[in-house]
XYZ file of C-alpha atoms in Angstrom:
310
model
C 17.257 -74.833 -23.430
C 19.289 -76.788 -25.749
C 18.349 -75.939 -28.710
C 19.344 -77.766 -32.259
C 20.320 -76.049 -35.212
C 18.289 -75.742 -38.436
C 20.278 -78.108 -39.604
C 19.761 -80.523 -37.720
C 15.811 -80.057 -37.782
C 16.169 -79.922 -41.311
C 17.492 -83.252 -41.501
C 15.121 -84.135 -37.638
C 12.432 -83.612 -39.663
C 13.686 -85.461 -42.983
C 14.166 -88.226 -41.182
C 11.063 -88.514 -39.546
C 9.085 -88.416 -43.371
C 11.052 -90.780 -45.083
C 12.736 -92.346 -42.364
C 10.742 -94.892 -39.889
C 14.013 -96.693 -38.707
C 12.424 -96.854 -35.096
C 9.235 -97.391 -33.391
C 9.143 -93.716 -32.338
C 10.019 -92.454 -35.938
C 7.278 -94.928 -37.905
C 4.682 -93.760 -35.717
C 6.074 -89.702 -36.314
C 5.764 -90.284 -40.304
C 3.005 -91.929 -40.064
C 0.972 -89.299 -37.562
C 2.572 -86.114 -40.303
C 1.534 -88.259 -43.134
C -2.273 -88.224 -41.879
C -2.070 -84.017 -41.136
C -3.893 -82.503 -44.348
C -2.020 -79.656 -44.617
C 2.033 -79.734 -45.764
C 2.429 -76.520 -43.940
C 0.687 -77.757 -41.202
C 3.251 -81.379 -41.624
C 6.153 -78.409 -41.393
C 5.254 -76.966 -38.540
C 4.688 -80.075 -36.686
C 8.019 -81.985 -37.344
C 9.656 -78.967 -35.941
C 7.969 -79.059 -33.209
C 8.741 -83.100 -32.775
C 12.369 -82.820 -33.426
C 12.485 -79.754 -30.666
C 11.555 -81.197 -28.402
C 13.150 -85.099 -29.583
C 16.432 -83.189 -29.544
C 15.755 -81.462 -25.591
C 14.262 -84.489 -24.011
C 17.816 -86.594 -25.669
C 20.057 -83.657 -24.559
C 18.011 -82.871 -21.114
C 17.124 -85.896 -19.736
C 19.684 -88.941 -21.193
C 18.297 -90.337 -24.242
C 14.581 -90.115 -22.886
C 12.502 -90.737 -26.170
C 9.234 -88.586 -26.815
C 6.779 -91.440 -25.976
C 8.733 -91.936 -22.762
C 8.036 -88.182 -21.603
C 5.466 -87.795 -18.847
C 3.189 -84.245 -18.095
C 6.131 -83.109 -15.828
C 8.229 -83.271 -18.977
C 5.952 -81.557 -21.020
C 5.392 -78.853 -18.261
C 8.899 -78.008 -18.004
C 9.340 -77.721 -21.735
C 6.233 -75.077 -22.158
C 8.419 -73.189 -19.177
C 11.649 -73.202 -20.828
C 10.297 -72.449 -24.115
C 8.853 -69.389 -22.233
C 12.039 -68.620 -20.601
C 13.621 -68.872 -23.723
C 11.378 -66.034 -25.062
C 9.232 -67.561 -27.476
C 6.495 -65.688 -28.450
C 3.154 -67.202 -27.014
C 1.596 -68.576 -30.908
C 5.221 -69.911 -31.206
C 4.269 -71.776 -27.873
C 1.404 -73.013 -28.270
C 1.026 -73.896 -31.887
C 4.516 -76.354 -30.267
C 2.231 -78.151 -27.609
C -0.711 -78.212 -29.610
C 1.906 -79.869 -32.440
C 2.748 -82.570 -29.244
C -0.763 -82.716 -28.425
C -1.656 -83.550 -31.671
C 0.878 -86.379 -31.608
C 0.143 -87.995 -28.448
C -3.362 -88.275 -29.362
C -2.714 -90.132 -32.654
C -0.196 -92.926 -30.627
C -3.331 -93.360 -28.534
C -5.800 -93.615 -31.400
C -3.304 -95.798 -32.718
C -2.964 -98.449 -29.572
C 0.588 -97.386 -28.603
C 0.466 -94.975 -25.627
C -2.591 -95.165 -22.969
C -3.389 -91.327 -22.881
C -2.109 -88.371 -23.878
C 0.497 -86.362 -21.341
C 0.396 -83.310 -23.382
C -3.918 -83.198 -22.777
C -3.515 -80.895 -19.709
C -0.514 -78.999 -19.850
C -1.668 -75.419 -20.027
C -0.746 -73.779 -23.296
C -0.629 -69.516 -23.800
C -3.191 -67.555 -24.256
C -2.882 -66.078 -27.760
C -4.622 -62.692 -28.207
C -6.399 -61.677 -31.446
C -4.187 -58.345 -31.664
C -0.052 -58.576 -33.400
C 2.353 -58.382 -30.786
C 4.749 -56.681 -33.451
C 3.849 -53.211 -34.831
C 5.136 -53.962 -38.574
C 6.637 -51.645 -40.483
C 5.633 -48.391 -42.130
C 5.511 -47.233 -45.265
C 8.710 -45.354 -44.882
C 10.524 -48.469 -43.524
C 9.341 -50.852 -45.974
C 10.536 -47.827 -48.499
C 13.847 -47.878 -46.687
C 14.294 -52.123 -46.438
C 13.401 -51.766 -50.378
C 16.099 -49.601 -50.915
C 18.327 -51.714 -48.543
C 17.913 -55.140 -50.772
C 18.194 -53.282 -54.201
C 21.936 -52.729 -53.093
C 22.514 -56.483 -52.407
C 22.451 -59.770 -54.038
C 19.553 -60.710 -56.165
C 18.235 -63.222 -53.715
C 17.682 -60.846 -51.308
C 15.841 -58.405 -53.918
C 13.474 -61.727 -55.136
C 13.243 -62.251 -50.891
C 11.782 -58.587 -50.377
C 9.643 -58.961 -54.275
C 8.158 -61.921 -52.466
C 7.648 -61.653 -49.132
C 7.313 -57.779 -48.771
C 5.299 -56.802 -52.562
C 3.797 -60.493 -52.725
C 2.984 -60.579 -49.359
C 3.566 -64.270 -49.416
C 4.121 -66.419 -46.490
C 8.263 -67.920 -45.744
C 6.377 -71.842 -46.678
C 4.663 -70.217 -49.698
C 8.137 -68.274 -50.895
C 10.298 -71.311 -50.546
C 8.118 -73.220 -53.046
C 8.118 -70.344 -55.787
C 9.559 -71.765 -59.215
C 9.935 -69.165 -62.732
C 6.807 -71.433 -64.048
C 4.327 -70.233 -61.732
C 4.905 -67.254 -62.744
C 2.242 -66.580 -65.789
C 0.475 -63.192 -67.697
C -3.161 -63.421 -67.107
C -6.095 -60.922 -68.352
C -2.890 -58.481 -68.773
C -1.269 -58.896 -66.018
C 1.829 -60.474 -64.044
C 0.665 -63.145 -61.698
C 2.106 -65.881 -59.588
C 0.069 -69.033 -58.455
C 0.873 -69.741 -54.812
C 0.194 -72.402 -53.010
C -0.822 -71.651 -49.758
C -2.779 -72.915 -46.754
C -4.880 -76.308 -47.129
C -3.185 -76.634 -50.599
C -5.109 -72.968 -51.907
C -4.150 -72.092 -55.251
C -4.404 -68.491 -54.941
C -3.185 -66.073 -57.962
C -1.280 -62.931 -56.739
C -0.353 -60.166 -58.759
C 3.527 -59.127 -59.253
C 3.224 -55.079 -59.489
C 6.307 -53.352 -61.493
C 8.880 -52.812 -58.511
C 8.104 -56.684 -58.060
C 8.819 -57.858 -61.029
C 12.001 -55.561 -61.438
C 12.933 -56.393 -57.890
C 12.830 -60.819 -58.732
C 13.698 -60.463 -62.418
C 17.811 -61.480 -61.916
C 16.672 -64.186 -59.538
C 14.195 -65.500 -61.863
C 16.428 -65.724 -64.643
C 18.989 -67.745 -62.340
C 16.548 -70.285 -61.466
C 16.014 -71.194 -64.925
C 19.331 -71.264 -65.756
C 19.635 -73.919 -62.431
C 16.157 -75.255 -63.039
C 15.822 -74.587 -59.389
C 13.189 -72.555 -57.063
C 14.108 -68.498 -56.880
C 14.711 -68.527 -53.584
C 17.801 -70.636 -53.695
C 21.390 -71.345 -52.675
C 24.671 -70.946 -54.297
C 24.482 -74.845 -56.035
C 20.316 -74.117 -56.746
C 19.530 -76.107 -54.232
C 16.094 -74.813 -52.647
C 16.478 -72.712 -49.907
C 14.811 -74.317 -45.910
C 12.556 -71.634 -43.886
C 15.443 -71.289 -41.740
C 17.971 -69.947 -44.143
C 15.077 -68.053 -45.589
C 15.059 -66.053 -42.268
C 19.352 -65.739 -41.769
C 18.534 -63.996 -45.604
C 16.243 -61.679 -44.029
C 17.944 -61.082 -41.044
C 20.643 -59.771 -42.826
C 18.125 -57.558 -44.689
C 17.484 -56.164 -41.532
C 20.811 -55.294 -40.807
C 21.412 -53.957 -44.138
C 18.290 -51.468 -43.815
C 19.242 -50.700 -40.018
C 16.503 -50.715 -38.628
C 17.929 -50.936 -34.845
C 15.892 -54.066 -34.937
C 16.362 -58.055 -36.356
C 13.919 -58.706 -39.212
C 12.002 -61.800 -39.867
C 10.054 -63.246 -43.092
C 6.862 -62.745 -41.343
C 7.783 -58.703 -40.284
C 7.712 -58.471 -44.530
C 4.441 -59.506 -44.997
C 3.416 -58.136 -41.990
C 4.732 -54.933 -43.528
C 3.617 -55.441 -46.933
C -0.528 -55.193 -44.993
C 1.114 -52.916 -42.997
C 2.208 -50.366 -45.668
C -0.916 -50.927 -47.660
C -3.050 -49.655 -45.272
C -1.599 -46.508 -44.794
C -1.424 -45.992 -48.421
C -4.598 -45.575 -48.452
C -5.563 -49.093 -49.414
C -9.401 -50.395 -48.875
C -8.918 -53.049 -46.267
C -10.939 -55.786 -48.768
C -8.102 -54.863 -51.096
C -5.882 -55.607 -48.835
C -7.753 -58.835 -47.656
C -7.592 -60.247 -50.984
C -3.719 -59.659 -51.011
C -2.765 -61.273 -48.464
C -5.185 -64.138 -48.609
C -6.710 -63.554 -45.340
C -10.036 -65.423 -45.213
C -12.186 -62.827 -42.868
C -11.275 -58.599 -42.625
C -10.664 -59.421 -39.051
C -7.366 -61.217 -39.379
C -5.960 -58.321 -41.892
C -7.421 -55.302 -39.291
C -5.478 -57.552 -36.485
C -2.348 -56.669 -38.736
C -2.955 -53.190 -38.130
C -4.724 -52.823 -34.709
C -2.033 -52.605 -32.300
C -0.348 -49.691 -34.100
C -3.485 -47.738 -34.569
C -4.637 -47.816 -30.846
C -1.148 -46.472 -30.102
C -1.287 -43.833 -33.312
C -4.675 -41.953 -32.050
C -3.331 -42.439 -28.130
C -4.708 -40.124 -25.827
C -1.941 -39.140 -24.374
C -0.882 -37.515 -27.228
C -3.952 -35.020 -26.875
C -3.419 -34.924 -23.391
C 0.710 -34.248 -23.661
C -0.806 -31.276 -26.332
C -3.930 -29.925 -23.716
C -0.966 -30.039 -20.766
C 1.973 -28.518 -22.903
C -0.685 -25.276 -24.055
């Protein structure tokens, strides 16, 4: 499955939002504007541009509005073969169904070709185990020996538990003092603004990047010329941190947020406090991150093994 580069995706997404040179782009622009959440718009634009790029390359210039259900079924199988997670595949198909539904409502199409496409089931357990408290310490120590950008990334994702899209938007002015605490005002899902405490370790890690961002009038996580990082660029930064930490597997931005939750629970923090720090609407969501590890740690196989070894 041809995979567009992050730069291509960024360009295409920008074209969709700011362009509208063709009827298809103009429709996609209106569809994205209709989405209430910036996070949703970003995810939907990414899914649309990936599908559009694949159709253009694999189907000799076919447009998104020309695609049939058979093309969407094939794309679903190719995403599966590529190893994309069920949640990612389901989100991409949901985005396209939303686009086609919008096209139907606008009278551009007679039917939604994605409506009947089978989406993968997404369970209520996190598929990755996340970081333990020890591996979180290893990641932090590795970042301390790297550039200010890497240290700030760990501060925002692992210590503060921000999502990648949230971290990319943080600016120095978002940090303030409140009732004796240093807090970061985060714009999260649904444009909710929530104060997140920055612990002393996070402040130490982020200090140099904040000073540089003030000088450049840029976001805290920025490139060499002060340009804001995309989520794709942030993923590469986190990947370098993972290699420096020698974890034996790839590290993603969500792994760091996930690691904040699992490490805080392992450190004995009450689940309702972890839930608040993660800004989860329900404790069930917070529990989901730790359930898989608990199932393995408490497996009956260990008791059985001890009994058999006696």
